[in-house]
Every structure is written in structure tokens, then in C-alpha cells.
PDB file of C-alpha atoms and ligand atoms in Angstrom:
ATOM      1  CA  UNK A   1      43.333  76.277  47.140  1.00 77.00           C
ATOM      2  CA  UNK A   2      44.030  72.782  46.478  1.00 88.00           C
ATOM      3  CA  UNK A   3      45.567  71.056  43.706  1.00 94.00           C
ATOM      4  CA  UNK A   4      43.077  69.482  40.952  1.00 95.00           C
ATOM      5  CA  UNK A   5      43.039  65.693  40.975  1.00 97.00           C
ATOM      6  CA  UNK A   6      42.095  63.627  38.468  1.00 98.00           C
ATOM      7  CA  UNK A   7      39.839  60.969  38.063  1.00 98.00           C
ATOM      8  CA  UNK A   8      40.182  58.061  35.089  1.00 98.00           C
ATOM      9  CA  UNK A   9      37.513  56.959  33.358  1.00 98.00           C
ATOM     10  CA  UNK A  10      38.793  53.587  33.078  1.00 98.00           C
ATOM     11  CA  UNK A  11      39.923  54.348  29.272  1.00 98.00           C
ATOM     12  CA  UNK A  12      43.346  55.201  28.604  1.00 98.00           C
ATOM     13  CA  UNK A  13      41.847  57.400  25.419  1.00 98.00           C
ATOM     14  CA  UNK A  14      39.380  58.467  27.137  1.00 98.00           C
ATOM     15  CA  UNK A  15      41.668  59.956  30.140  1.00 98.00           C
ATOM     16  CA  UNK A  16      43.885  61.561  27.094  1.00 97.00           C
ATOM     17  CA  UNK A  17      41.220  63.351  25.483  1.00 96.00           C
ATOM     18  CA  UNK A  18      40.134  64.706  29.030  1.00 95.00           C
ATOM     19  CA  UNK A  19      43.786  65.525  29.784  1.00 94.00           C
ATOM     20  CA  UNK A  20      43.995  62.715  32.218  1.00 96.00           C
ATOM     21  CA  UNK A  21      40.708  61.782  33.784  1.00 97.00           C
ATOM     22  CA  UNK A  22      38.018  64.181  35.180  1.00 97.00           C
ATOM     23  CA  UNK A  23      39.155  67.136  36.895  1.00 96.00           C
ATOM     24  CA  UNK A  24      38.297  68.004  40.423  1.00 97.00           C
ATOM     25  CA  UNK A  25      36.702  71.531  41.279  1.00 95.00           C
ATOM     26  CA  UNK A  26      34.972  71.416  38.258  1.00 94.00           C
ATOM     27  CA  UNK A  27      31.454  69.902  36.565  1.00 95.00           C
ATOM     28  CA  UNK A  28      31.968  67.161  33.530  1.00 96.00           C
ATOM     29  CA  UNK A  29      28.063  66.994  31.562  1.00 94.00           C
ATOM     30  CA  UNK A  30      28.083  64.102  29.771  1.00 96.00           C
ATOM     31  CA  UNK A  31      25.458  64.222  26.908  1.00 93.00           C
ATOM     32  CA  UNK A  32      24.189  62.076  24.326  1.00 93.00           C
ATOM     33  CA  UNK A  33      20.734  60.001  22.907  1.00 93.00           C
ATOM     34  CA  UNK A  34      19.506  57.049  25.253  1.00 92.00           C
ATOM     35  CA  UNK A  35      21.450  53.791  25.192  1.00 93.00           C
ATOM     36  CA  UNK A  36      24.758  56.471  24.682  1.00 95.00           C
ATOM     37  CA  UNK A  37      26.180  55.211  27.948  1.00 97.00           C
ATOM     38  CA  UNK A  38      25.987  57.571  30.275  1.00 98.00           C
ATOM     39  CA  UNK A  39      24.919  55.820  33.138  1.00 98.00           C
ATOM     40  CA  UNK A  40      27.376  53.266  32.212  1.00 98.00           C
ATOM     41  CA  UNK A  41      29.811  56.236  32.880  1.00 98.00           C
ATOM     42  CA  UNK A  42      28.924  57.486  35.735  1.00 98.00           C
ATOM     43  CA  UNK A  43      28.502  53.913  37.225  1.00 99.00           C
ATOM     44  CA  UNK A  44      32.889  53.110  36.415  1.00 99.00           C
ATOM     45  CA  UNK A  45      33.885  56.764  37.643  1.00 99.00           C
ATOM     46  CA  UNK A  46      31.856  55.558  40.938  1.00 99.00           C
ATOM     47  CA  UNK A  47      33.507  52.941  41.282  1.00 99.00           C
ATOM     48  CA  UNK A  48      37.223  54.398  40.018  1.00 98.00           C
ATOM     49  CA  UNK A  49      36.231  57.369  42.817  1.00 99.00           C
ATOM     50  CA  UNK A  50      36.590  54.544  45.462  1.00 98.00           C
ATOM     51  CA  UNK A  51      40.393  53.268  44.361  1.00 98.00           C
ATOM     52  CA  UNK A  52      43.364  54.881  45.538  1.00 98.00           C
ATOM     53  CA  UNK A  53      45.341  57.925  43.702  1.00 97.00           C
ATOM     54  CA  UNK A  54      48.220  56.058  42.289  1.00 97.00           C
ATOM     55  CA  UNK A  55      45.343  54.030  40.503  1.00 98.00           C
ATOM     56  CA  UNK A  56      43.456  57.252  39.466  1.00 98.00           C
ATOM     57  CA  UNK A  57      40.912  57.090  41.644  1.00 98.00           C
ATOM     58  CA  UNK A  58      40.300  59.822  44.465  1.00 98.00           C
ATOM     59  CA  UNK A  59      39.972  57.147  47.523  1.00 98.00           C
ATOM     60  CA  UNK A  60      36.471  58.858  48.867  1.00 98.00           C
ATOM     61  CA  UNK A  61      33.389  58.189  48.842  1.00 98.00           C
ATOM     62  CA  UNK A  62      30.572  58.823  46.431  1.00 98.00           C
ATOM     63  CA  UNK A  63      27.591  60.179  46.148  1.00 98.00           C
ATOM     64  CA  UNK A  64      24.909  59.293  43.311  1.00 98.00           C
ATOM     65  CA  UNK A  65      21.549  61.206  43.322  1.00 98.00           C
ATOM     66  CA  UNK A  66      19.389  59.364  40.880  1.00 98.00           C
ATOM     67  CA  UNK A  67      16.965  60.857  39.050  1.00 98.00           C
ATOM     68  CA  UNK A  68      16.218  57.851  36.486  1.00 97.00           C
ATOM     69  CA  UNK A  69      16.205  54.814  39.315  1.00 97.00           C
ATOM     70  CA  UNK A  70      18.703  53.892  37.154  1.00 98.00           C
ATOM     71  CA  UNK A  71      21.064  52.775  39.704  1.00 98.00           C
ATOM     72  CA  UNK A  72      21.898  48.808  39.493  1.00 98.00           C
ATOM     73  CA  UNK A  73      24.244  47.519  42.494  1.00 98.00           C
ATOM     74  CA  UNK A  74      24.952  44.220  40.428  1.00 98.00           C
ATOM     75  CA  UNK A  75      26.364  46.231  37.326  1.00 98.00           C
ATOM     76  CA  UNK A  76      28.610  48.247  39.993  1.00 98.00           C
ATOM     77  CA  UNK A  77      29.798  43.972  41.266  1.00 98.00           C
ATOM     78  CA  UNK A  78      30.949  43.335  37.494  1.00 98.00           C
ATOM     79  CA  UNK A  79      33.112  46.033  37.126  1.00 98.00           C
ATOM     80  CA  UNK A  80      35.101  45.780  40.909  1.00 98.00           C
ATOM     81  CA  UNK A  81      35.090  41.885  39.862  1.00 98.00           C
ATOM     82  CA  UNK A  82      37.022  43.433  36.802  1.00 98.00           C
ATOM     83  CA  UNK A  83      39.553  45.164  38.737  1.00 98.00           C
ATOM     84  CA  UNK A  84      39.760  42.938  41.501  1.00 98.00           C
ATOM     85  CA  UNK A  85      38.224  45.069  43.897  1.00 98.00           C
ATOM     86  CA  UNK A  86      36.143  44.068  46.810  1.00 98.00           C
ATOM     87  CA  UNK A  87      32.179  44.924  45.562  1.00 98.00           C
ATOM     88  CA  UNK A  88      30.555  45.036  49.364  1.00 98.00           C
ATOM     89  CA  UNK A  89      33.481  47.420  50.343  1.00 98.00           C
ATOM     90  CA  UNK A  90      32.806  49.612  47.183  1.00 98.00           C
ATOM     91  CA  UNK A  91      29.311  49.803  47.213  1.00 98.00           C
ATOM     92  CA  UNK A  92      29.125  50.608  50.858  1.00 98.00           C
ATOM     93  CA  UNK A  93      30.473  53.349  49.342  1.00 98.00           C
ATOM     94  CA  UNK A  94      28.699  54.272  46.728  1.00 98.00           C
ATOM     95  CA  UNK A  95      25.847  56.632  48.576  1.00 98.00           C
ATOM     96  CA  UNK A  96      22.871  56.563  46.318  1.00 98.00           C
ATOM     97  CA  UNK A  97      19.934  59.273  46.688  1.00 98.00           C
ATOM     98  CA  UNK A  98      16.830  58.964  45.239  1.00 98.00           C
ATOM     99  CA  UNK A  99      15.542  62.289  43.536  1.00 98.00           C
ATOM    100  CA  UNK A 100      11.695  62.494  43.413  1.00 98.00           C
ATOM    101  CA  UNK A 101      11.163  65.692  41.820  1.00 98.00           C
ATOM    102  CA  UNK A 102      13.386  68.834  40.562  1.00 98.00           C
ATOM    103  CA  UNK A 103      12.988  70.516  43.721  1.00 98.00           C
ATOM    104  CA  UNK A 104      13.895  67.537  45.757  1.00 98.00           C
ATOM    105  CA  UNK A 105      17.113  67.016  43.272  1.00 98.00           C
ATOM    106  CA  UNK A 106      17.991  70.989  44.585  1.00 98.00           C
ATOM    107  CA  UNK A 107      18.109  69.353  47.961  1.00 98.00           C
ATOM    108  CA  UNK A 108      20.187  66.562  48.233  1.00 98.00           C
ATOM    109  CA  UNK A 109      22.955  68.879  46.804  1.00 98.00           C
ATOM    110  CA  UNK A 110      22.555  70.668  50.511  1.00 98.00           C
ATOM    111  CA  UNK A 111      22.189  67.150  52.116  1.00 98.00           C
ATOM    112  CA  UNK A 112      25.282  66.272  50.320  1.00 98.00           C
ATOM    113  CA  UNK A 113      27.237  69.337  51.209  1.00 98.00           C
ATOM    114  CA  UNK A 114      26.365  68.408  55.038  1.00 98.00           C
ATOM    115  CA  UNK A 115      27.151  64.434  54.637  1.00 98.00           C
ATOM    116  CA  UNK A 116      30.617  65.306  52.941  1.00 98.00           C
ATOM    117  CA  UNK A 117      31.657  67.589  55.958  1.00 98.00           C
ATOM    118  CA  UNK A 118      31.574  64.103  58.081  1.00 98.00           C
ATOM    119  CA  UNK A 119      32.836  61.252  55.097  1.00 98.00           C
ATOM    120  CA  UNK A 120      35.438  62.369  51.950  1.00 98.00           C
ATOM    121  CA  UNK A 121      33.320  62.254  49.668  1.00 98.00           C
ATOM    122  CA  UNK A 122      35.287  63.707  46.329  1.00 98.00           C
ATOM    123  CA  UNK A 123      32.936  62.490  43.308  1.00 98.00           C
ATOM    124  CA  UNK A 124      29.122  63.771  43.065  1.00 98.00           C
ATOM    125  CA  UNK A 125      27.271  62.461  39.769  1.00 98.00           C
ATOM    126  CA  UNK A 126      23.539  63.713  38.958  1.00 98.00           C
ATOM    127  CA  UNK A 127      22.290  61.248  36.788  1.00 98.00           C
ATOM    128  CA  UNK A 128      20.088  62.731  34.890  1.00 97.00           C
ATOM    129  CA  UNK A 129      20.801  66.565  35.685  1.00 96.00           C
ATOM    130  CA  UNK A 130      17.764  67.314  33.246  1.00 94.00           C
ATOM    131  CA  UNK A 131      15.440  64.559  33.119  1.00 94.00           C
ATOM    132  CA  UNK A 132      12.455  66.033  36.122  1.00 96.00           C
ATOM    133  CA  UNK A 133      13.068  69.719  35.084  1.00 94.00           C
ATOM    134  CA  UNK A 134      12.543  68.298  30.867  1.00 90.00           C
ATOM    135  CA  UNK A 135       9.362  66.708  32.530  1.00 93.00           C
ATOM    136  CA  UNK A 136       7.844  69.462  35.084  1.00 95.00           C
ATOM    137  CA  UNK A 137       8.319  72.907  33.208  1.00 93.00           C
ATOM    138  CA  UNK A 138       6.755  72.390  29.772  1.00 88.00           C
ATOM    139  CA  UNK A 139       6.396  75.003  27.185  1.00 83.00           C
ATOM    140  CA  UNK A 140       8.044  77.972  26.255  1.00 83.00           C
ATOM    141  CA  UNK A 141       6.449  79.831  29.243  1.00 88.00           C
ATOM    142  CA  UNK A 142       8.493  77.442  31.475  1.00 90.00           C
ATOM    143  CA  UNK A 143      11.579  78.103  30.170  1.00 87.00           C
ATOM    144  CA  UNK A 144      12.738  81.008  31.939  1.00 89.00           C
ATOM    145  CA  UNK A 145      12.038  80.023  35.228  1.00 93.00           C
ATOM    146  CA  UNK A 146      13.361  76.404  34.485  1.00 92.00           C
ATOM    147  CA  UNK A 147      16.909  77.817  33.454  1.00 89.00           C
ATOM    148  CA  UNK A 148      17.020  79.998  36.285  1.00 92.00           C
ATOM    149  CA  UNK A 149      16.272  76.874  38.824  1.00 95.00           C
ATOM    150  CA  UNK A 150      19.063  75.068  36.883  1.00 93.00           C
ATOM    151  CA  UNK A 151      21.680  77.910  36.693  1.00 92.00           C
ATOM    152  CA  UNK A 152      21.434  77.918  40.460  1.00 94.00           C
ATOM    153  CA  UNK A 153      21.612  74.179  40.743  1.00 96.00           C
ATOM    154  CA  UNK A 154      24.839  73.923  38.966  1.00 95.00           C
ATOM    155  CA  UNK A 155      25.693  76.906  41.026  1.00 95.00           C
ATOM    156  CA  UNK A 156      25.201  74.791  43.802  1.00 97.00           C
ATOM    157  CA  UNK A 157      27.115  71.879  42.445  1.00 97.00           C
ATOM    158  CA  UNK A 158      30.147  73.938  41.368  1.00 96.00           C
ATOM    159  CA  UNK A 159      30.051  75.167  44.855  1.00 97.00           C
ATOM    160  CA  UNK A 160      30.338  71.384  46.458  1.00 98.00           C
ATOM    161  CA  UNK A 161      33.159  70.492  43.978  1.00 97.00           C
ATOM    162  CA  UNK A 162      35.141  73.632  45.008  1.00 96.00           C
ATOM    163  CA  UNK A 163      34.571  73.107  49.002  1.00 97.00           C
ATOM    164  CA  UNK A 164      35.202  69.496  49.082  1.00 98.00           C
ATOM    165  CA  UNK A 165      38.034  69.262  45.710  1.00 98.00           C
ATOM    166  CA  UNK A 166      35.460  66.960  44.430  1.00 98.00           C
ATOM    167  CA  UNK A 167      34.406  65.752  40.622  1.00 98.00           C
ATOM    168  CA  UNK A 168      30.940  66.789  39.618  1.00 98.00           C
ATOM    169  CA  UNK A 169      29.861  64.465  36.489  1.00 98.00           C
ATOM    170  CA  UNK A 170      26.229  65.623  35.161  1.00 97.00           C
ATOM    171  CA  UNK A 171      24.460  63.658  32.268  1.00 96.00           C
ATOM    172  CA  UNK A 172      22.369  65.575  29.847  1.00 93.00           C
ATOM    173  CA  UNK A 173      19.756  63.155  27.049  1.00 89.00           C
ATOM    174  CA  UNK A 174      19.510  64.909  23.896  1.00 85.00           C
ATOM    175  CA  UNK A 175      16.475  64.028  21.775  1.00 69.00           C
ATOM    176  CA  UNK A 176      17.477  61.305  18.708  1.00 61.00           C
ATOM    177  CA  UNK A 177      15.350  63.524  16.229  1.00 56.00           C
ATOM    178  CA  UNK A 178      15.142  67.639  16.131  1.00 52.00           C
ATOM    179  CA  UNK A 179      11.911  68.331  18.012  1.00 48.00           C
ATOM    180  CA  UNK A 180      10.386  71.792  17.782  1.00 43.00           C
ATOM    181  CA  UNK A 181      10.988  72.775  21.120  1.00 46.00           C
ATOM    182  CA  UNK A 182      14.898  71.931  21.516  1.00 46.00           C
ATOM    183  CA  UNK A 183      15.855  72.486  17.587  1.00 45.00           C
ATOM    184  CA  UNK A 184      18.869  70.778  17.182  1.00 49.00           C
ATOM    185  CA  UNK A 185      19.883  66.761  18.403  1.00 46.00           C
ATOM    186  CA  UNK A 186      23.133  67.474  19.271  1.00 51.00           C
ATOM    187  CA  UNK A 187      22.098  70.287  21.468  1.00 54.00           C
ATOM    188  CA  UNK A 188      21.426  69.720  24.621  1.00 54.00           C
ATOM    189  CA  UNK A 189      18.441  69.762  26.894  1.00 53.00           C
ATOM    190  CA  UNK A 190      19.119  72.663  29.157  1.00 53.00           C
ATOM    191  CA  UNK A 191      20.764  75.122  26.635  1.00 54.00           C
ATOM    192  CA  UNK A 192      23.211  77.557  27.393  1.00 50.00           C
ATOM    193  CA  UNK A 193      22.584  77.913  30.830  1.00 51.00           C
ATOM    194  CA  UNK A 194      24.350  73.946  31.531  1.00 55.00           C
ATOM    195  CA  UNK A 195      26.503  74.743  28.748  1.00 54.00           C
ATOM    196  CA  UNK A 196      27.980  77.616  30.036  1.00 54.00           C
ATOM    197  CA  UNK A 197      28.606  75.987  33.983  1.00 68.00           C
ATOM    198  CA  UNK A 198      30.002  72.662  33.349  1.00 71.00           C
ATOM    199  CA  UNK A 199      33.929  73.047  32.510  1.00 82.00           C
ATOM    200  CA  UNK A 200      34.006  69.890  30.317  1.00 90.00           C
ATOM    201  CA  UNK A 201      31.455  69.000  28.004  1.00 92.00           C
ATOM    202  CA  UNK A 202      31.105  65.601  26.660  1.00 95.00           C
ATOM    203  CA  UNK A 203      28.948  64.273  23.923  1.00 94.00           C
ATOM    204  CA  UNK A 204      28.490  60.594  23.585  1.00 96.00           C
ATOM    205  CA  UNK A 205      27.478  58.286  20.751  1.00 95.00           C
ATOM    206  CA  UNK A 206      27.624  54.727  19.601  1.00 94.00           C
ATOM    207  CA  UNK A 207      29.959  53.740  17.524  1.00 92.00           C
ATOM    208  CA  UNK A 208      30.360  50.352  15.450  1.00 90.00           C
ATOM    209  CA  UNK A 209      30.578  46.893  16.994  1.00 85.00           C
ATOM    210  CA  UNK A 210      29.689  47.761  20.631  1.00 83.00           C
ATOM    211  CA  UNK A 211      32.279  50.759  20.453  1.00 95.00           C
ATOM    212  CA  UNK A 212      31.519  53.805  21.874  1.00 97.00           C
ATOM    213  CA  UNK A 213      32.940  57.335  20.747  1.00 97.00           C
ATOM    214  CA  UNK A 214      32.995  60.837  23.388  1.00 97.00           C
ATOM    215  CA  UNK A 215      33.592  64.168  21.621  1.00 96.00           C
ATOM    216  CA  UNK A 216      35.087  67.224  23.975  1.00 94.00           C
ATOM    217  CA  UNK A 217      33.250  69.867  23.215  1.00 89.00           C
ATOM    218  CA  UNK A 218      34.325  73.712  24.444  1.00 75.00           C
ATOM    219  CA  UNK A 219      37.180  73.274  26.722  1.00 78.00           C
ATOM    220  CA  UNK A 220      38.662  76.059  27.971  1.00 74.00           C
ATOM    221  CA  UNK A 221      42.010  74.087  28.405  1.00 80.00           C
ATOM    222  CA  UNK A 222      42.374  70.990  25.952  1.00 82.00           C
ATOM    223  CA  UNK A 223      41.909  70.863  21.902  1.00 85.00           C
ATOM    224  CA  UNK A 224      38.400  69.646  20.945  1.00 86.00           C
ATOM    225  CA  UNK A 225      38.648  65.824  19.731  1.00 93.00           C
ATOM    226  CA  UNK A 226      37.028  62.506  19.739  1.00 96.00           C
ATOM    227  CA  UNK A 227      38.505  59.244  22.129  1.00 97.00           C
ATOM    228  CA  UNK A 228      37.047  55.368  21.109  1.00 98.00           C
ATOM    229  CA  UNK A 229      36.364  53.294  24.377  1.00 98.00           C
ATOM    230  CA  UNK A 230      34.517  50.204  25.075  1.00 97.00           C
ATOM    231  CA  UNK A 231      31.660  48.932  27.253  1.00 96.00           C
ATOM    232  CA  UNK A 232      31.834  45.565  28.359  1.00 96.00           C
ATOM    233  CA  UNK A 233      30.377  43.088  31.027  1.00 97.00           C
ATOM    234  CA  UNK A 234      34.609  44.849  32.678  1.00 97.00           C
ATOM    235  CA  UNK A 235      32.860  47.836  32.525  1.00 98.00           C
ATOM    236  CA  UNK A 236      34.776  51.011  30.809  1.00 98.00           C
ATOM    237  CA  UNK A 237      37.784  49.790  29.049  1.00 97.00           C
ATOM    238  CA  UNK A 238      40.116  50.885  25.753  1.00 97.00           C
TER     239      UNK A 238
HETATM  240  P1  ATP B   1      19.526  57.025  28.942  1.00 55.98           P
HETATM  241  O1  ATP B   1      19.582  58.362  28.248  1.00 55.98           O
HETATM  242  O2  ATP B   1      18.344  56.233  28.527  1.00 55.98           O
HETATM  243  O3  ATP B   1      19.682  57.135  30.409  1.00 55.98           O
HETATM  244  P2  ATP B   1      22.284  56.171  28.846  1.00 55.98           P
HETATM  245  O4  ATP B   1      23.078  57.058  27.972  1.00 55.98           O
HETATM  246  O5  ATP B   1      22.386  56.366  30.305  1.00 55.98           O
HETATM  247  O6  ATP B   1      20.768  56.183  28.363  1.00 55.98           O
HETATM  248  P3  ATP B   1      23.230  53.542  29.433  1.00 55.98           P
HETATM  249  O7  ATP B   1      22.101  53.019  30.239  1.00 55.98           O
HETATM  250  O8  ATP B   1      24.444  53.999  30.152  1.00 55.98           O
HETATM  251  O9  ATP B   1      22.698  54.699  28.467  1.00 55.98           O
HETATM  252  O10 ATP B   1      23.702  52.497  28.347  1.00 55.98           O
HETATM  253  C1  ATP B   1      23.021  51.310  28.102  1.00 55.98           C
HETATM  254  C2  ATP B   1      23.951  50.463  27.244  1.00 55.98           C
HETATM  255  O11 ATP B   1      25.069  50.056  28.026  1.00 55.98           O
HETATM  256  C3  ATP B   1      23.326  49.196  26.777  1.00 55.98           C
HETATM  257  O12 ATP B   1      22.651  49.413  25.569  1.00 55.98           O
HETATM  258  C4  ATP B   1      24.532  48.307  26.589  1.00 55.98           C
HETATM  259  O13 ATP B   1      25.081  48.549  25.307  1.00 55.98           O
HETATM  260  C5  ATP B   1      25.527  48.818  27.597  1.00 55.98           C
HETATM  261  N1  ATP B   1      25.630  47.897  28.738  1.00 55.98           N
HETATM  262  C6  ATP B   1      24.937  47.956  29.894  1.00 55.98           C
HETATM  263  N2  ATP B   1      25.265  46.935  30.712  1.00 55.98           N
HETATM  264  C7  ATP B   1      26.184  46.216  30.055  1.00 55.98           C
HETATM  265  C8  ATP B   1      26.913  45.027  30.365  1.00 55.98           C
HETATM  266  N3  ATP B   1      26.753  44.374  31.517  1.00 55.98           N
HETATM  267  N4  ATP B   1      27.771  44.576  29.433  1.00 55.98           N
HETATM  268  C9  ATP B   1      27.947  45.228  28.285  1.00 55.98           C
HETATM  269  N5  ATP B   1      27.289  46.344  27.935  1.00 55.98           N
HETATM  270  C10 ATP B   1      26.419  46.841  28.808  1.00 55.98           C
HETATM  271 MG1   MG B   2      21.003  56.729  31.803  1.00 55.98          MG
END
């Protein structure tokens, strides 16, 4: 088995709180309201992916399946400007696959698993994991069979970061307001079942003055705390 890399986030706190970046052979949910910066996330750790391991990246390829057509090449130019990285190079890259529907989202993960046995491709991010299953199984008669679907996804995903020593980075919306159907705001959209998969567990929130806080939640290896980073035109600094 090989060793776990790590993968920075492009803040120093951020990396501590993680124990160093985002581990390979495992899945990172990232979870918080809208505007919480998850996308912005996943769109640096892309990027970082693409830079070699002294700088904390995994020098591979990405892939991206985008459930939100959230994706936004010029946002992925700002932050190479930022490190002085060539932005044609890294978004050739940066593989980006549309996901129409929850089943199609099951798919690409197969796609992915056959496009990674020809290109290194060590960073997979679903952004959002949750978004077309929240949408296509409504109601409480849903639920089972949604959770199931999902429990095999991730199964899926935890299977690609373990054959190809890859990162997995999820993101998860939570609802700004208790609803009746999810209960608790901090809780997030999926339940237990994407709770239980994903190794690390991050919940994201704005903080004051364009700050941004991420709480560890449940890790089976570091102390729970809270890390202060920064989103900028740069991108994901301290
Ligand atoms: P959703 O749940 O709706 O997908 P999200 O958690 O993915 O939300 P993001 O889209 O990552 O949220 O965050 C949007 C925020 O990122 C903006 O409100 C802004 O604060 C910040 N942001 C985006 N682009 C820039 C930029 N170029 N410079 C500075 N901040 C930016
Ligand atoms: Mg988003």
C-alpha cells in the first residue's frame, strides 16, 4: 500500500488543522450554507493538485465532476497568476465533467476510474456530492433508497482514492435555517450515511471581514478545532 500524500489547501492554518493538507486514500466533505466557499475550495486544491510535491501539491491531474455548472476557468487563471503558475498548462489539466443527473454523477466515477488508468490523476472533487440526489428523491419515502444510492457512491469514490492514492474532496450545502425535513443547519444534507464515509469532515462558515473559518469535525486521527483562512482575488491564502 502506498504512503498517504498530502495535499495543501493553500492555508498554512488550514493545512495544520488538517494535519498537513488533505490526505490521499481518503474522502474530505466539505460542508457549509451557500456563499461558505466551497467551490472556492475545491477550485485552489485543483489547482494545488497540479504543483509538484515539495510545493504540496500531488503533480497529477484532476478531475472535477460538476454538479452545480459551477466551474469558472477564469477564477482557476487568478489563482495560478497568484502563484506564478502557467494557467493554460493548469487548466489543461483540470478535467471537468458535467453531471446531469444523480445517476449520471454515479457514472463518471467509473469513467474516471478508466481515464486515471491512462493520466495520474490523484485529486477527484464532486462538487456538489448532494445537490441532484437533494433535488430528485423528495420526501421521506425517498430517503431510503436515496442513502443507499449515496452509500454506494462514496463507496465508489473511496474505492478510486484507494486504487489511484488519490484525494477525494466532496462538498455538502446545509440549509441556512432548520427545515422540517433535515432538522438541524449544521447537519448535513445526506445524514449519516456521508458522515460516516468521508474520513475528514469539514464545516465551513463566514467569518468577519471577508474571513473565512473551517471546523474539523470527527476525525479519527487529529483533535477537533477551528483554522481562519482567507479568500481573495490570490485565491486560498492565511
Ligand atoms: P454554494 O453552496 O452556493 O455552492 P459555496 O460554498 O460553493 O456556495 P462559493 O461559491 O465557493 O460558495 O463562494 C462564493 C464566495 O467566494 C463569494 O461570496 C466571495 O466571497 C468569494 N469569492 C469568489 N470569487 C472571488 C474572488 N475572485 N475574489 C474574492 N472572493 C471571491
Ligand atoms: Mg458551490
Amino acid at each position: 500500500r502506498a504512503a498517504v500524500s498530502k495535499l495543501t489547501t493553500g492555508s498554512k492554518a488550514f493545512d495544520e488543522l488538517l494535519g498537513g493538507g488533505l490526505e490521499s486514500q481518503s474522502i474530505t466533505e466539505f460542508f457549509g450554507e451557500f456563499g461558505s466557499c466551497k467551490t472556492q475550495v475545491c477550485f485552489q486544491l485543483a489547482v494545488n493538485a497540479t504543483l509538484p510535491e515539495e510545493k504540496g501539491g500531488l503533480d497529477s491531474d484532476v478531475i472535477i465532476i460538476d454538479t452545480e455548472n459551477t466551474f469558472r476557468p477564469e477564477r482557476i487563471t487568478q489563482m495560478c497568476n497568484y502563484l506564478g503558475v502557467d494557467p493554460d498548462e493548469t487548466l489543461k489539466r483540470i478535467h471537468i465533467a458535467r453531471a446531469f443527473n444523480s445517476q449520471h454523477q454515479v457514472l463518471l466515477v467509473d469513467k474516471a476510474l478508466e481515464l486515471a488508468k491512462d493520466i495520474k490523476v490523484r485529486l477527484m472533487i464532486v462538487d456538489s456530492l448532494t445537490s441532484h440526489f437533494r433535488s430528485e428523491y423528495l420526501g421521506r419515502g425517498a430517503l431510503a433508497e436515496r442513502q443507499q444510492i449515496l452509500n454506494r457512491h462514496m463507496h465508489d469514490l473511496l474505492n478510486f482514492a484507494t486504487v489511484n492514492n488519490a484525494v477525494i474532496a466532496v462538498t455538502n450545502q446545509v440549509a441556512s435555517k432548520p427545515d422540517a425535513f433535515f432538522g438541524d443547519p449544521t447537519r448535513p444534507i445526506g445524514g449519516h450515511v456521508v458522515g460516516h464515509t468521508a474520513t475528514f469532515r469539514i464545516y465551513l462558515r463566514k467569518g468577519k471581514a471577508g474571513k473565512r473559518i473551517a471546523r474539523l469535525i470527527d476525525s479519527p486521527n487529529m483533535p477537533e478545532g477551528e483554522a481562519v483562512f482567507m479568500v481573495t482575488e490570490n485565491g486560498i491564502t492565511d
